[in-house]
Structures are given as structure tokens and as C-alpha cells.
mmCIF file of C-alpha atoms in Angstrom:
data_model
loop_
_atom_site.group_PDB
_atom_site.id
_atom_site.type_symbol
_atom_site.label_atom_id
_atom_site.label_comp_id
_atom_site.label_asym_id
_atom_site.label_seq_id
_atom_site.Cartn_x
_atom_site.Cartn_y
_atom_site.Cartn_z
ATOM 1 C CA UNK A 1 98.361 140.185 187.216
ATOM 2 C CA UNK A 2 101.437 138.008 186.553
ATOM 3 C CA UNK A 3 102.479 135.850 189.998
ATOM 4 C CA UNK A 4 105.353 136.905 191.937
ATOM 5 C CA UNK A 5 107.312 133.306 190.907
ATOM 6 C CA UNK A 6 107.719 134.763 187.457
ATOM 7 C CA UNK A 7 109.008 138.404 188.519
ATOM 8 C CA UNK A 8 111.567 136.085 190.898
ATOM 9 C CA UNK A 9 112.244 134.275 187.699
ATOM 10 C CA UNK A 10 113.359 136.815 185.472
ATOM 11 C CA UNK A 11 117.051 136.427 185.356
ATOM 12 C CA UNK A 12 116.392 132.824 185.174
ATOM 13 C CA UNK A 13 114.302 133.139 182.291
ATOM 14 C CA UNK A 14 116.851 135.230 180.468
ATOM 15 C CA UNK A 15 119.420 132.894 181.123
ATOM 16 C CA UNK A 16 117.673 129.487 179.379
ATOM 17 C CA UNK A 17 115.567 132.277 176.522
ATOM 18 C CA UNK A 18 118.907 133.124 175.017
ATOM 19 C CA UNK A 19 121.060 129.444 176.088
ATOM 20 C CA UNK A 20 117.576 126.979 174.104
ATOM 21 C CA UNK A 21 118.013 125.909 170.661
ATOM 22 C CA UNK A 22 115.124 126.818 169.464
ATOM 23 C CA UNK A 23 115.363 130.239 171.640
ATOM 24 C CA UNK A 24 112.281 129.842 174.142
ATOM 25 C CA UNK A 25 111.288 129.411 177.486
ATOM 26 C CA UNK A 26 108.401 127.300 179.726
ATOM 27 C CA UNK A 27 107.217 129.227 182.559
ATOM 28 C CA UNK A 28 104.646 127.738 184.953
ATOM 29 C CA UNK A 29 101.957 129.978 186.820
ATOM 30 C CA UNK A 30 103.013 132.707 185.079
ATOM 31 C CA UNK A 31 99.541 134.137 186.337
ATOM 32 C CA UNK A 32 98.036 134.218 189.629
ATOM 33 C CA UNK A 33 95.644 131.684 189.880
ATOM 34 C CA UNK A 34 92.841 133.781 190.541
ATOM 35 C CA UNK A 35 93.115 135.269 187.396
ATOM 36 C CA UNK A 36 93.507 131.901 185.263
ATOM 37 C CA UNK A 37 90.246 131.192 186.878
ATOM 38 C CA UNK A 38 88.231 134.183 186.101
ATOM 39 C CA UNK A 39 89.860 133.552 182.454
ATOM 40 C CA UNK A 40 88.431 130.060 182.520
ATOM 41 C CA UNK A 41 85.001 131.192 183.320
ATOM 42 C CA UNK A 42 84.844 134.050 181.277
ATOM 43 C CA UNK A 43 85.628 131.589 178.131
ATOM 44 C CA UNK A 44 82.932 129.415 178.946
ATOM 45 C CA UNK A 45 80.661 132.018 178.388
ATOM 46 C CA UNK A 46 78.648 132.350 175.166
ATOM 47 C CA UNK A 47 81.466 134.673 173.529
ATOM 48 C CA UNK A 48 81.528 136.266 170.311
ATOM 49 C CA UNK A 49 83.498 133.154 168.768
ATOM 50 C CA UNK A 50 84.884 133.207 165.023
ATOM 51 C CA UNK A 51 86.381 130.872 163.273
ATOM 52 C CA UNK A 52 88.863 130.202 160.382
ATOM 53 C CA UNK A 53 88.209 126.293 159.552
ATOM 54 C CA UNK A 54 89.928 124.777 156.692
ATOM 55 C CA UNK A 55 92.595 121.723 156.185
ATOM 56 C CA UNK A 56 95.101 122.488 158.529
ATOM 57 C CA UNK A 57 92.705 123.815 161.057
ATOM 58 C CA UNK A 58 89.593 122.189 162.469
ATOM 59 C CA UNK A 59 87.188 123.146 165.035
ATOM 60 C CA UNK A 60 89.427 126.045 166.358
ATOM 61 C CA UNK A 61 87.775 128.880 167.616
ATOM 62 C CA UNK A 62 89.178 132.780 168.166
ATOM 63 C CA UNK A 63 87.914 136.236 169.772
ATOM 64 C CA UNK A 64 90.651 138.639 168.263
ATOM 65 C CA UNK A 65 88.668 141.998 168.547
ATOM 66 C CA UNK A 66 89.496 142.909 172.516
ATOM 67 C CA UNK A 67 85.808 144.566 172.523
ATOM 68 C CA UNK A 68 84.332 141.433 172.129
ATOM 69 C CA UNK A 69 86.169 140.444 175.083
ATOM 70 C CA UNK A 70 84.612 140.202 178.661
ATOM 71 C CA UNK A 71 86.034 142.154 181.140
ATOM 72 C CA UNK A 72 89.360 139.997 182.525
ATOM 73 C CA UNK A 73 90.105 138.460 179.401
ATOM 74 C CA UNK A 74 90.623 142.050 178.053
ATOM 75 C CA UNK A 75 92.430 143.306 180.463
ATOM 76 C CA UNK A 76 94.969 140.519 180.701
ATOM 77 C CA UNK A 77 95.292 141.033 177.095
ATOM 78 C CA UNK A 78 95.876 144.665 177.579
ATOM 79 C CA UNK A 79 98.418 143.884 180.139
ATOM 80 C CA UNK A 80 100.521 141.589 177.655
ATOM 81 C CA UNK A 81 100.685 144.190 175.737
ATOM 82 C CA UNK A 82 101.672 147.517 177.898
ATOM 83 C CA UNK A 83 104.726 148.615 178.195
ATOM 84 C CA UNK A 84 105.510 147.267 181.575
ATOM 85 C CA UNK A 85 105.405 143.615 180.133
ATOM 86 C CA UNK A 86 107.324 144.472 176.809
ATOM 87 C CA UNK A 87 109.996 145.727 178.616
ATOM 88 C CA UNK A 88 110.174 142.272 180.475
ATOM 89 C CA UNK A 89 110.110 140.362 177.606
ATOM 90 C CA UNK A 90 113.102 142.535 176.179
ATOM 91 C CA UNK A 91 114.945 141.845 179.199
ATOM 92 C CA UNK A 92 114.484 138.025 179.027
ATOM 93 C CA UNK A 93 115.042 138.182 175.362
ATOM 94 C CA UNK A 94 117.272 140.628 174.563
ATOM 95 C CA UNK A 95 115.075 142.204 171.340
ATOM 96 C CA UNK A 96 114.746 145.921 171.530
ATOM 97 C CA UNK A 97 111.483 148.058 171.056
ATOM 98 C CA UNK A 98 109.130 144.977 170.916
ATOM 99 C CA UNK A 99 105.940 146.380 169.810
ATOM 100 C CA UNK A 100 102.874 143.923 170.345
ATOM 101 C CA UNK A 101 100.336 143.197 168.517
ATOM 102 C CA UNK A 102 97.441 145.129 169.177
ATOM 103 C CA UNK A 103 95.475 143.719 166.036
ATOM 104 C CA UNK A 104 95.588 140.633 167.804
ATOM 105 C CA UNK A 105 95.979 138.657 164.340
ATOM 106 C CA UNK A 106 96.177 135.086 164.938
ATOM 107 C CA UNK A 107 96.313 135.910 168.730
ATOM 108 C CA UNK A 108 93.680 136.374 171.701
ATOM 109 C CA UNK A 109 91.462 134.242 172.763
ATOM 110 C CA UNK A 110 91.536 130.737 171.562
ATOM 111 C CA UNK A 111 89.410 127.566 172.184
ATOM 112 C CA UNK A 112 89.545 124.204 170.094
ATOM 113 C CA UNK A 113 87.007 121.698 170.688
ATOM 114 C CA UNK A 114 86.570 117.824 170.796
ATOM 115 C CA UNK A 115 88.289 116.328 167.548
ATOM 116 C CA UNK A 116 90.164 119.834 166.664
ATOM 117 C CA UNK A 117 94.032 119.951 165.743
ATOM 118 C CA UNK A 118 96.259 123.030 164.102
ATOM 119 C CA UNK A 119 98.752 120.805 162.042
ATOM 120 C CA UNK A 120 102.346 122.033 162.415
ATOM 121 C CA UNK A 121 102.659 125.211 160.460
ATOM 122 C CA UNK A 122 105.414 128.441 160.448
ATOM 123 C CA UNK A 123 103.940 131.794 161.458
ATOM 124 C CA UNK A 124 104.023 134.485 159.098
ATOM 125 C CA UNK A 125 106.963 136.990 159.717
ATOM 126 C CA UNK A 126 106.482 140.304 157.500
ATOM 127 C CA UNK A 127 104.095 142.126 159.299
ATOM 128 C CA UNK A 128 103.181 144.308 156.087
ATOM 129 C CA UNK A 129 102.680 142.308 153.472
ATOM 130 C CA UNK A 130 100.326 139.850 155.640
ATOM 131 C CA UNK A 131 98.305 142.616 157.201
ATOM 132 C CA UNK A 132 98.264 144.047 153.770
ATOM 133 C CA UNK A 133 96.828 147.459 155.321
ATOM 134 C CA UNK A 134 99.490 148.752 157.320
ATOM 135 C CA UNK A 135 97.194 152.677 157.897
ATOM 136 C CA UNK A 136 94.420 151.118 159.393
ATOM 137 C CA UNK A 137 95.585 148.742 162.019
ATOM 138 C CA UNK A 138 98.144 152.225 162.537
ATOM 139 C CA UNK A 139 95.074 154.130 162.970
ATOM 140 C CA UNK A 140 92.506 151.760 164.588
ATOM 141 C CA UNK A 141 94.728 149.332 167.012
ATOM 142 C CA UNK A 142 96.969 151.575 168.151
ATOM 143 C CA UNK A 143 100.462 149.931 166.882
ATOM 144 C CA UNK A 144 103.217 152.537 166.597
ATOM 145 C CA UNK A 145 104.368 153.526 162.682
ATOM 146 C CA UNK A 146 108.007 154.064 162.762
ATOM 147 C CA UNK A 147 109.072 156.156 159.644
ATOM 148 C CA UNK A 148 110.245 154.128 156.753
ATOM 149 C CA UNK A 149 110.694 150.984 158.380
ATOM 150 C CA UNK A 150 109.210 147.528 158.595
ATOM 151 C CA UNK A 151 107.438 145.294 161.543
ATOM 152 C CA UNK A 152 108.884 141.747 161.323
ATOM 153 C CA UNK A 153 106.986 139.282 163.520
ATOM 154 C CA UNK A 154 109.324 137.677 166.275
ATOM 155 C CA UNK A 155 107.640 136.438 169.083
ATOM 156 C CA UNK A 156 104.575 134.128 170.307
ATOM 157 C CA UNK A 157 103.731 133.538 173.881
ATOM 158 C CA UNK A 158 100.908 131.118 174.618
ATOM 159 C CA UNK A 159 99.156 130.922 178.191
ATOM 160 C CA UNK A 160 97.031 127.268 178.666
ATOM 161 C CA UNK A 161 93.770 128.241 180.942
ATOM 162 C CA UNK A 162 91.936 124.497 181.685
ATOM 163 C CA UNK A 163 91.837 124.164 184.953
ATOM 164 C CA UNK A 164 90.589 120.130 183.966
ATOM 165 C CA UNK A 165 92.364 118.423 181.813
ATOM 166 C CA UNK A 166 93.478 114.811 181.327
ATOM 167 C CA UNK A 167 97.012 113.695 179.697
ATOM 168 C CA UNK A 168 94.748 111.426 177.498
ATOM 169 C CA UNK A 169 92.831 114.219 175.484
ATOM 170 C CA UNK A 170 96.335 115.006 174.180
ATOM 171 C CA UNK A 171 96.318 118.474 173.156
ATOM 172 C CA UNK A 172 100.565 119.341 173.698
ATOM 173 C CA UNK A 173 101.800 121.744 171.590
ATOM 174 C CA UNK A 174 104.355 120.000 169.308
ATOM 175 C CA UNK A 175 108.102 122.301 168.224
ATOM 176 C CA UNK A 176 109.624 120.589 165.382
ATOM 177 C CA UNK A 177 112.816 120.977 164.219
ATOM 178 C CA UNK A 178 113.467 123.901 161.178
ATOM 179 C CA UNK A 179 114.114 120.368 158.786
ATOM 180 C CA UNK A 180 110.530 119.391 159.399
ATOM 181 C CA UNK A 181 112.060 115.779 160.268
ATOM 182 C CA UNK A 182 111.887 115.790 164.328
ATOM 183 C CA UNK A 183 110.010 116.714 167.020
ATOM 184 C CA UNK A 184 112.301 118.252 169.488
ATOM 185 C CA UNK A 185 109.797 119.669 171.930
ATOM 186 C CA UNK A 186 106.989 118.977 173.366
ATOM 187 C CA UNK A 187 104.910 121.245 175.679
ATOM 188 C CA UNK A 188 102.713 120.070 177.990
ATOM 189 C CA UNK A 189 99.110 121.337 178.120
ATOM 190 C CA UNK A 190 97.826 122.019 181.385
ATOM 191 C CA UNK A 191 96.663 125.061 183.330
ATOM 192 C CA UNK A 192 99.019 128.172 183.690
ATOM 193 C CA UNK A 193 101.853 126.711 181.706
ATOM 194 C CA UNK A 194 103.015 128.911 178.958
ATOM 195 C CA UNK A 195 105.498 129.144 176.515
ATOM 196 C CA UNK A 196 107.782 132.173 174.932
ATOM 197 C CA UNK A 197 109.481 131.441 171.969
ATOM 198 C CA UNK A 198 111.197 132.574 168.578
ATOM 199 C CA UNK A 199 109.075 132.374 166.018
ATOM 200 C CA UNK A 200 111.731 132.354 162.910
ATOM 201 C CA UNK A 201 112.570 128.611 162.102
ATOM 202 C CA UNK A 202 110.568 127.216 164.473
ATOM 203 C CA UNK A 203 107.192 125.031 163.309
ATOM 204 C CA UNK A 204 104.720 124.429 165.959
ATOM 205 C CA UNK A 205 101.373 122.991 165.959
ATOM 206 C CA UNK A 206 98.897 120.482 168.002
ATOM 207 C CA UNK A 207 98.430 117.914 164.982
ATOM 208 C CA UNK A 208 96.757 115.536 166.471
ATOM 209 C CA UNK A 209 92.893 115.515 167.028
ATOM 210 C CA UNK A 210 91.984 116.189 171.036
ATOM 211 C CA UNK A 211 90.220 113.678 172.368
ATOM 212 C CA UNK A 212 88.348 115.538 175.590
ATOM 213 C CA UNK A 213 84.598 114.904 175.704
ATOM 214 C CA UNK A 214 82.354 117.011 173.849
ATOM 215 C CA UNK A 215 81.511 119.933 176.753
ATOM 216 C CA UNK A 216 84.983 120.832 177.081
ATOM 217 C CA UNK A 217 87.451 122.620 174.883
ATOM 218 C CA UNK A 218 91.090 123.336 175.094
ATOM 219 C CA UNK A 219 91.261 127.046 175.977
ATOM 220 C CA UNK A 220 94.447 129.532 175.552
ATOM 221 C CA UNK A 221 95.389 132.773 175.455
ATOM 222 C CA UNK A 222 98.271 134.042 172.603
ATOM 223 C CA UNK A 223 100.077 137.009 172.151
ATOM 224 C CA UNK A 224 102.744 138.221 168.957
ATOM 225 C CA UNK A 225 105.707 140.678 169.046
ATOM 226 C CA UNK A 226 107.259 142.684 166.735
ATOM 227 C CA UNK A 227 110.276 144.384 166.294
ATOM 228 C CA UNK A 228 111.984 146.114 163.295
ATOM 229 C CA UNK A 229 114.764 143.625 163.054
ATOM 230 C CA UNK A 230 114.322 141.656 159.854
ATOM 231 C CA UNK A 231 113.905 137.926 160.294
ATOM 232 C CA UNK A 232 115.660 134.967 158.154
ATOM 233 C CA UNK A 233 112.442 133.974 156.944
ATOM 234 C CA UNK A 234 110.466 136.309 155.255
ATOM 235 C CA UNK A 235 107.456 134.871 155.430
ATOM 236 C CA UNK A 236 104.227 136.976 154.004
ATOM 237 C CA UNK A 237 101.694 133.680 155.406
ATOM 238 C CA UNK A 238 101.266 130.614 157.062
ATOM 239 C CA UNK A 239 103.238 127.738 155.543
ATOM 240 C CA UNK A 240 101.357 124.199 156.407
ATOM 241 C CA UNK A 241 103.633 121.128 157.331
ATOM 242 C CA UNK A 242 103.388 118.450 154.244
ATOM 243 C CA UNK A 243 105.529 115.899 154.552
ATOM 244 C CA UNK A 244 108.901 117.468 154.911
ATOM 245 C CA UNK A 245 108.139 120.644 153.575
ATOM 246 C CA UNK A 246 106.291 123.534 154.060
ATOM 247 C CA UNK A 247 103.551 124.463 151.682
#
């Protein structure tokens, strides 16, 4: 599933997760290529695609439920969350007991098309009181209850699938700093590059439109972790980028 590069790169990967300020990593082919492909044409398929426009958010497109998924999709998303890759990213990372998301809330599979952005926003972080129905995603997605404690959100990875895709059409996912006053990263969109980081303090977005013509979007893939260490923010929703503040 994953390419052998990134299994050579694990103590690599630890070493710049835990040294970055924000904490977070770039890895490049983190899948075999075979795979990214069969991604790629899977998404081009007429999929089950919802959609959550508003503001902040235009012509971005989701499949969260993983049976609406076609066959590789699902189970790369499986894979990202099993056990086997959990323990990997607790390795690079140095959380314990990172439980994914099964729910896939705000993850999965993601496409935004011609003239779409996601301004610069901060991920929610209390698992609870933004699910708001902490029994049923127990009972239906499979996401371990641990007695009388809490899920804080702590970790996004995000996989880029276009196999075409010009520097032009912009598209770069944007990490500002926790001040809202500076970009201080930039990640380049292009197939197979991916990105691990800390969600606490860090805003992210794509804010500017994408310019690609009108038969292609910009596809991803995006996966959350929890643990039950509390984080500094405690954040029960999305808070939107306005000016220097978050709203």
C-alpha cells in the first residue's frame, strides 16, 4: 500500500515531525504509484459526492461514508486507519494510542473544482462536543470508547492524487502562523505529496480560487487522529480566518 521510500524513511520522519515548528512533516510518494493511480480513476468516476458550500468554502466536494466509496479508495482509507499505520504515525510522532477517525468527519475523499478555495481556517479539536453524539459514531464507525475520558483531535494527514496538474492552477495548501499574520508554509500540490501535521495552533487552508480548466478538479485524500491528550485549543468548530482573527 504505502511505498517502500516511506518505510526507509521512518526514522527520518520522526526526526524533522518532532524538530518543525509547526510539528509536521512532507513526505513524497508516500504511496505506490499504482495505487495513486487507481485512486485517480476511481475519483473521476460519478461518485456519491456531497457537499458543504458556504463562505469559507466553495465548490468543495466530499465522500465521507467509506460505503460510498469504490473499491481502492476504501481500502486505502481502511489502511490509514488500521492499526499497522497508527502505530507508525506514533512512532514518527511520539502521541500514544492514536485512534483514527473512522467517522471520517471532515476527512475522505475530497475534490474541489475550477474556481473553489477553503479559506484558512483551525480544525475543531474536542471530538465530543463537535460530533455532539459520541454513542452512535461508538456504535456505528467503530471508534473505541475509553471509560470516562475524552477524544481530542490531533492530527491531519492529507495525500494529493492529480496525476496532471500545472503550478498555474495554484491550489498549495497554505500553514499560517498561530498569529494569523504570516504564511510560514507552503505545500506544494502535486501528485503523491502529502503532509502530517499538528493540528493545535496551526491554520491551514487553500484561499485562493484554483484556476484549472473546468474538467478537472483538485483531488485528495484526508485522514484525522485522536488521542486522549487534551489540546491547548479547545476548539468545539471550525474557526474561519478574518483578518487577523479567527471567527
Amino acid at each position: 500500500m504505502i511505498s517502500r521510500w516511506t518505510d526507509l524513511n521512518l526514522d527520518k520522519y520522526k526526526r524533522d515531525f518532532q524538530s518543525n515548528s509547526p510539528k509536521h512533516i512532507i513526505m513524497d510518494n508516500l504511496l505506490n504509484k499504482n495505487v495513486i493511480r487507481k485512486i485517480e480513476d476511481e475519483m473521476d468516476q460519478n461518485l456519491n459526492w456531497g457537499s458543504d458550500e458556504h463562505n469559507n468554502s466553495k465548490y468543495k466536494q466530499f465522500v465521507q461514508n467509506i460505503n460510498d466509496m469504490p473499491l481502492w479508495i476504501k481500502n486505502v482509507c481502511k489502511y490509514f486507519n488500521s492499526k499497522e499505520f497508527t502505530d507508525k504515525l506514533s512512532y514518527i510522532t511520539g502521541y500514544k494510542n492514536i485512534i483514527a477517525d473512522n467517522s471520517f468527519s471532515g476527512g475522505g475523499c475530497h475534490r474541489t473544482l475550477s474556481g473553489g478555495f477553503l479559506n484558512v481556517h483551525h480544525d475543531y479539536t474536542n471530538f465530543d462536543s463537535f460530533m455532539g453524539k459520541w454513542d452512535d459514531i461508538v456504535a456505528e464507525e467503530g471508534i473505541p470508547k475509553i471509560a470516562g475520558q475524552k477524544l481530542y483531535r490531533h492530527l491531519n494527514l492529507l495525500i494529493y492524487i492529480n496525476e496532471e496538474w500545472l503550478p498555474e492552477w495554484g491550489g498549495n495548501l497554505e500553514i499560517w502562523s498561530n498569529d494569523l499574520k504570516e504564511i510560514i508554509k507552503e505545500v506544494e500540490f502535486k501528485q503523491n505529496n502529502s503532509i502530517l501535521f499538528a493540528i493545535d495552533g496551526v491554520p491551514h487552508g487553500y484561499p485562493t480560487p484554483i484556476k484549472c480548466p473546468k474538467d478537472v478538479a483538485r483531488k485528495s485524500l484526508a485522514f484525522y487522529y485522536f488521542t486522549t491528550e487534551p489540546t491547548l485549543n479547545n476548539y468545539e468548530r471550525a474557526f474561519w480566518k478574518n483578518g487577523e482573527e479567527l471567527r
